[in-house]
Every structure is written in structure tokens, then in C-alpha cells.
Amino acid sequence: MANIKSAKKRILVSETRAERNKAIRSKVKTFVKKVQAAVESGDKALAEEALKAAVSEIEKATSKGVYHDNTASRKVSRLSKAVAAMK
């Protein structure tokens, strides 16, 4: 454990941010799963709606620094491709 006050604060801050980032990642994963479930069920309208919501969450996570820009783009691209491939 750190002895210096500023080091103690950094530990607390990093734990707080780690919890926040974990919650945001979890939320994004939930939205991605909703898109994948809609694609598997074959409901294109539901999939498009879920995609719109998922893209929004991914963009929010990226703006908060949880995901790198390229990671977010890759996730959006893969989801969009899956929805576009539906009949």
C-alpha cells in the first residue's frame, strides 16, 4: 500500500475509473448481444433497431475513452455487416 497521499488518491481514482469502465463495457456487450440475438432470430426490423441502439452505446463508450476509435469502428462494422446480410 502506498504511503504518500497523492499515491493513495491515485489508487482510489484508478479503482473508481476501472469500475466505471467495466460498467460501460458490460453495457456495450449487452447491446451487442441484443443485435446478435435479433440477427439470429431473423427479425430484420428488430435487428436494425438494436443496431442503432448498439452503435449509440459504442460511440458513447468511445467518447468516454473506454474503447479506442479503431475498436469501436470494428465493432460497428461487424454488427452492421451482420444486419445488412439479413434477408
Tab-separated table of N, CA and C in Angstrom:
chain	number	residue	atom	x	y	z
A	1	MET	N	0.842	-1.186	0.000
A	1	MET	CA	0.000	0.000	0.000
A	1	MET	C	0.885	1.246	0.000
A	2	ALA	N	0.423	2.250	-0.719
A	2	ALA	CA	1.180	3.490	-0.823
A	2	ALA	C	1.148	4.264	0.496
A	3	ASN	N	2.199	5.035	0.732
A	3	ASN	CA	2.278	5.863	1.924
A	3	ASN	C	2.038	7.339	1.635
A	4	ILE	N	2.330	7.753	0.408
A	4	ILE	CA	2.198	9.156	0.036
A	4	ILE	C	0.743	9.455	-0.305
A	5	LYS	N	0.274	10.622	0.160
A	5	LYS	CA	-1.134	10.982	0.000
A	5	LYS	C	-1.572	10.981	-1.462
A	6	SER	N	-0.759	11.548	-2.332
A	6	SER	CA	-1.132	11.615	-3.749
A	6	SER	C	-1.190	10.215	-4.371
A	7	ALA	N	-0.315	9.325	-3.929
A	7	ALA	CA	-0.323	7.952	-4.445
A	7	ALA	C	-1.576	7.217	-3.979
A	8	LYS	N	-1.995	7.477	-2.747
A	8	LYS	CA	-3.221	6.871	-2.232
A	8	LYS	C	-4.422	7.348	-3.047
A	9	LYS	N	-4.426	8.635	-3.364
A	9	LYS	CA	-5.523	9.190	-4.155
A	9	LYS	C	-5.550	8.564	-5.543
A	10	ARG	N	-4.384	8.400	-6.160
A	10	ARG	CA	-4.323	7.812	-7.499
A	10	ARG	C	-4.893	6.398	-7.486
A	11	ILE	N	-4.618	5.651	-6.415
A	11	ILE	CA	-5.145	4.293	-6.305
A	11	ILE	C	-6.673	4.327	-6.254
A	12	LEU	N	-7.218	5.222	-5.439
A	12	LEU	CA	-8.672	5.339	-5.335
A	12	LEU	C	-9.304	5.757	-6.662
A	13	VAL	N	-8.680	6.723	-7.314
A	13	VAL	CA	-9.203	7.220	-8.582
A	13	VAL	C	-9.154	6.131	-9.645
A	14	SER	N	-8.059	5.389	-9.680
A	14	SER	CA	-7.944	4.343	-10.701
A	14	SER	C	-8.955	3.226	-10.459
A	15	GLU	N	-9.235	2.916	-9.198
A	15	GLU	CA	-10.258	1.908	-8.898
A	15	GLU	C	-11.639	2.387	-9.327
A	16	THR	N	-11.928	3.668	-9.068
A	16	THR	CA	-13.214	4.241	-9.460
A	16	THR	C	-13.382	4.200	-10.970
A	17	ARG	N	-12.339	4.589	-11.684
A	17	ARG	CA	-12.409	4.596	-13.144
A	17	ARG	C	-12.515	3.189	-13.706
A	18	ALA	N	-11.826	2.241	-13.084
A	18	ALA	CA	-11.898	0.850	-13.539
A	18	ALA	C	-13.320	0.318	-13.404
A	19	GLU	N	-13.983	0.645	-12.299
A	19	GLU	CA	-15.377	0.219	-12.105
A	19	GLU	C	-16.289	0.843	-13.158
A	20	ARG	N	-16.080	2.123	-13.417
A	20	ARG	CA	-16.886	2.831	-14.410
A	20	ARG	C	-16.686	2.219	-15.792
A	21	ASN	N	-15.426	1.983	-16.149
A	21	ASN	CA	-15.123	1.398	-17.456
A	21	ASN	C	-15.722	0.007	-17.594
A	22	LYS	N	-15.666	-0.765	-16.506
A	22	LYS	CA	-16.226	-2.115	-16.534
A	22	LYS	C	-17.730	-2.069	-16.770
A	23	ALA	N	-18.402	-1.129	-16.114
A	23	ALA	CA	-19.853	-0.985	-16.285
A	23	ALA	C	-20.200	-0.584	-17.716
A	24	ILE	N	-19.430	0.316	-18.273
A	24	ILE	CA	-19.683	0.770	-19.646
A	24	ILE	C	-19.450	-0.366	-20.632
A	25	ARG	N	-18.361	-1.118	-20.455
A	25	ARG	CA	-18.075	-2.265	-21.338
A	25	ARG	C	-19.184	-3.298	-21.257
A	26	SER	N	-19.666	-3.535	-20.054
A	26	SER	CA	-20.740	-4.507	-19.845
A	26	SER	C	-22.007	-4.068	-20.580
A	27	LYS	N	-22.308	-2.785	-20.503
A	27	LYS	CA	-23.490	-2.248	-21.172
A	27	LYS	C	-23.375	-2.402	-22.687
A	28	VAL	N	-22.184	-2.134	-23.221
A	28	VAL	CA	-21.962	-2.277	-24.659
A	28	VAL	C	-22.142	-3.738	-25.062
A	29	LYS	N	-21.587	-4.651	-24.276
A	29	LYS	CA	-21.713	-6.080	-24.582
A	29	LYS	C	-23.169	-6.508	-24.609
A	30	THR	N	-23.974	-5.973	-23.688
A	30	THR	CA	-25.394	-6.302	-23.639
A	30	THR	C	-26.090	-5.855	-24.926
A	31	PHE	N	-25.787	-4.650	-25.382
A	31	PHE	CA	-26.404	-4.140	-26.603
A	31	PHE	C	-25.957	-4.940	-27.827
A	32	VAL	N	-24.697	-5.339	-27.840
A	32	VAL	CA	-24.181	-6.146	-28.957
A	32	VAL	C	-24.890	-7.499	-28.980
A	33	LYS	N	-25.088	-8.094	-27.810
A	33	LYS	CA	-25.785	-9.381	-27.733
A	33	LYS	C	-27.220	-9.261	-28.229
A	34	LYS	N	-27.861	-8.119	-27.956
A	34	LYS	CA	-29.228	-7.910	-28.433
A	34	LYS	C	-29.267	-7.888	-29.959
A	35	VAL	N	-28.267	-7.252	-30.573
A	35	VAL	CA	-28.199	-7.214	-32.038
A	35	VAL	C	-27.990	-8.627	-32.568
A	36	GLN	N	-27.059	-9.362	-31.984
A	36	GLN	CA	-26.769	-10.718	-32.445
A	36	GLN	C	-27.980	-11.628	-32.290
A	37	ALA	N	-28.714	-11.477	-31.199
A	37	ALA	CA	-29.912	-12.291	-30.992
A	37	ALA	C	-30.972	-11.965	-32.043
A	38	ALA	N	-31.122	-10.690	-32.372
A	38	ALA	CA	-32.096	-10.277	-33.383
A	38	ALA	C	-31.703	-10.808	-34.759
A	39	VAL	N	-30.404	-10.816	-35.050
A	39	VAL	CA	-29.921	-11.332	-36.332
A	39	VAL	C	-30.196	-12.836	-36.413
A	40	GLU	N	-29.929	-13.548	-35.333
A	40	GLU	CA	-30.155	-14.993	-35.322
A	40	GLU	C	-31.630	-15.350	-35.425
A	41	SER	N	-32.485	-14.515	-34.845
A	41	SER	CA	-33.922	-14.787	-34.911
A	41	SER	C	-34.490	-14.472	-36.292
A	42	GLY	N	-33.777	-13.655	-37.065
A	42	GLY	CA	-34.208	-13.344	-38.422
A	42	GLY	C	-35.142	-12.148	-38.527
A	43	ASP	N	-35.305	-11.401	-37.460
A	43	ASP	CA	-36.186	-10.225	-37.457
A	43	ASP	C	-35.376	-8.989	-37.845
A	44	LYS	N	-35.485	-8.624	-39.121
A	44	LYS	CA	-34.658	-7.525	-39.632
A	44	LYS	C	-34.994	-6.176	-38.985
A	45	ALA	N	-36.268	-5.901	-38.785
A	45	ALA	CA	-36.662	-4.626	-38.186
A	45	ALA	C	-36.109	-4.504	-36.765
A	46	LEU	N	-36.230	-5.574	-36.004
A	46	LEU	CA	-35.715	-5.582	-34.638
A	46	LEU	C	-34.186	-5.449	-34.645
A	47	ALA	N	-33.544	-6.115	-35.591
A	47	ALA	CA	-32.085	-6.067	-35.688
A	47	ALA	C	-31.608	-4.650	-36.007
A	48	GLU	N	-32.305	-3.975	-36.905
A	48	GLU	CA	-31.912	-2.610	-37.270
A	48	GLU	C	-32.070	-1.658	-36.094
A	49	GLU	N	-33.159	-1.869	-35.333
A	49	GLU	CA	-33.367	-1.029	-34.160
A	49	GLU	C	-32.298	-1.277	-33.097
A	50	ALA	N	-32.009	-2.547	-32.888
A	50	ALA	CA	-30.992	-2.922	-31.905
A	50	ALA	C	-29.625	-2.408	-32.347
A	51	LEU	N	-29.377	-2.434	-33.653
A	51	LEU	CA	-28.103	-1.925	-34.190
A	51	LEU	C	-27.962	-0.440	-33.903
A	52	LYS	N	-29.035	0.298	-34.120
A	52	LYS	CA	-29.000	1.746	-33.883
A	52	LYS	C	-28.652	2.042	-32.419
A	53	ALA	N	-29.276	1.304	-31.502
A	53	ALA	CA	-29.020	1.493	-30.075
A	53	ALA	C	-27.589	1.084	-29.721
A	54	ALA	N	-27.129	-0.016	-30.309
A	54	ALA	CA	-25.783	-0.512	-30.017
A	54	ALA	C	-24.720	0.470	-30.509
A	55	VAL	N	-24.914	1.003	-31.700
A	55	VAL	CA	-23.958	1.968	-32.256
A	55	VAL	C	-23.880	3.196	-31.357
A	56	SER	N	-25.027	3.631	-30.862
A	56	SER	CA	-25.061	4.783	-29.967
A	56	SER	C	-24.255	4.511	-28.694
A	57	GLU	N	-24.441	3.345	-28.111
A	57	GLU	CA	-23.707	2.992	-26.885
A	57	GLU	C	-22.214	2.865	-27.149
A	58	ILE	N	-21.855	2.288	-28.289
A	58	ILE	CA	-20.435	2.140	-28.630
A	58	ILE	C	-19.792	3.515	-28.801
A	59	GLU	N	-20.508	4.420	-29.455
A	59	GLU	CA	-19.983	5.775	-29.649
A	59	GLU	C	-19.812	6.498	-28.315
A	60	LYS	N	-20.770	6.313	-27.397
A	60	LYS	CA	-20.656	6.928	-26.074
A	60	LYS	C	-19.435	6.393	-25.338
A	61	ALA	N	-19.236	5.082	-25.414
A	61	ALA	CA	-18.091	4.462	-24.747
A	61	ALA	C	-16.783	4.981	-25.337
A	62	THR	N	-16.769	5.177	-26.639
A	62	THR	CA	-15.562	5.684	-27.302
A	62	THR	C	-15.281	7.122	-26.881
A	63	SER	N	-16.335	7.931	-26.790
A	63	SER	CA	-16.147	9.328	-26.416
A	63	SER	C	-15.648	9.465	-24.983
A	64	LYS	N	-15.962	8.466	-24.138
A	64	LYS	CA	-15.501	8.488	-22.755
A	64	LYS	C	-14.134	7.839	-22.588
A	65	GLY	N	-13.567	7.348	-23.683
A	65	GLY	CA	-12.223	6.784	-23.630
A	65	GLY	C	-12.164	5.328	-23.206
A	66	VAL	N	-13.310	4.663	-23.169
A	66	VAL	CA	-13.325	3.258	-22.765
A	66	VAL	C	-12.824	2.380	-23.912
A	67	TYR	N	-13.211	2.719	-25.142
A	67	TYR	CA	-12.767	1.988	-26.323
A	67	TYR	C	-11.924	2.901	-27.200
A	68	HIS	N	-10.954	2.322	-27.877
A	68	HIS	CA	-10.169	3.039	-28.874
A	68	HIS	C	-11.049	3.246	-30.105
A	69	ASP	N	-10.768	4.280	-30.871
A	69	ASP	CA	-11.569	4.590	-32.053
A	69	ASP	C	-11.653	3.418	-33.024
A	70	ASN	N	-10.518	2.754	-33.257
A	70	ASN	CA	-10.498	1.646	-34.208
A	70	ASN	C	-11.302	0.451	-33.690
A	71	THR	N	-11.249	0.229	-32.399
A	71	THR	CA	-12.016	-0.862	-31.797
A	71	THR	C	-13.504	-0.609	-31.982
A	72	ALA	N	-13.919	0.612	-31.736
A	72	ALA	CA	-15.327	0.973	-31.899
A	72	ALA	C	-15.758	0.818	-33.357
A	73	SER	N	-14.924	1.274	-34.266
A	73	SER	CA	-15.237	1.167	-35.693
A	73	SER	C	-15.373	-0.294	-36.103
A	74	ARG	N	-14.492	-1.125	-35.589
A	74	ARG	CA	-14.529	-2.553	-35.913
A	74	ARG	C	-15.820	-3.193	-35.405
A	75	LYS	N	-16.194	-2.860	-34.180
A	75	LYS	CA	-17.433	-3.408	-33.607
A	75	LYS	C	-18.653	-2.975	-34.420
A	76	VAL	N	-18.721	-1.689	-34.736
A	76	VAL	CA	-19.851	-1.165	-35.509
A	76	VAL	C	-19.890	-1.815	-36.893
A	77	SER	N	-18.743	-1.952	-37.505
A	77	SER	CA	-18.665	-2.532	-38.838
A	77	SER	C	-19.156	-3.976	-38.850
A	78	ARG	N	-18.731	-4.754	-37.869
A	78	ARG	CA	-19.132	-6.164	-37.818
A	78	ARG	C	-20.628	-6.306	-37.577
A	79	LEU	N	-21.159	-5.465	-36.694
A	79	LEU	CA	-22.598	-5.529	-36.433
A	79	LEU	C	-23.394	-5.091	-37.664
A	80	SER	N	-22.955	-4.015	-38.307
A	80	SER	CA	-23.642	-3.502	-39.489
A	80	SER	C	-23.622	-4.533	-40.611
A	81	LYS	N	-22.499	-5.192	-40.759
A	81	LYS	CA	-22.346	-6.204	-41.798
A	81	LYS	C	-23.307	-7.370	-41.541
A	82	ALA	N	-23.439	-7.769	-40.287
A	82	ALA	CA	-24.334	-8.882	-39.930
A	82	ALA	C	-25.789	-8.518	-40.212
A	83	VAL	N	-26.171	-7.280	-39.890
A	83	VAL	CA	-27.544	-6.853	-40.117
A	83	VAL	C	-27.814	-6.693	-41.608
A	84	ALA	N	-26.850	-6.157	-42.336
A	84	ALA	CA	-27.027	-5.966	-43.786
A	84	ALA	C	-27.125	-7.295	-44.536
A	85	ALA	N	-26.506	-8.339	-43.992
A	85	ALA	CA	-26.518	-9.648	-44.654
A	85	ALA	C	-27.847	-10.381	-44.466
A	86	MET	N	-28.717	-9.849	-43.609
A	86	MET	CA	-30.018	-10.491	-43.388
A	86	MET	C	-30.903	-10.346	-44.606
A	87	LYS	N	-31.799	-11.299	-44.784
A	87	LYS	CA	-32.711	-11.244	-45.941
A	87	LYS	C	-33.995	-10.542	-45.588
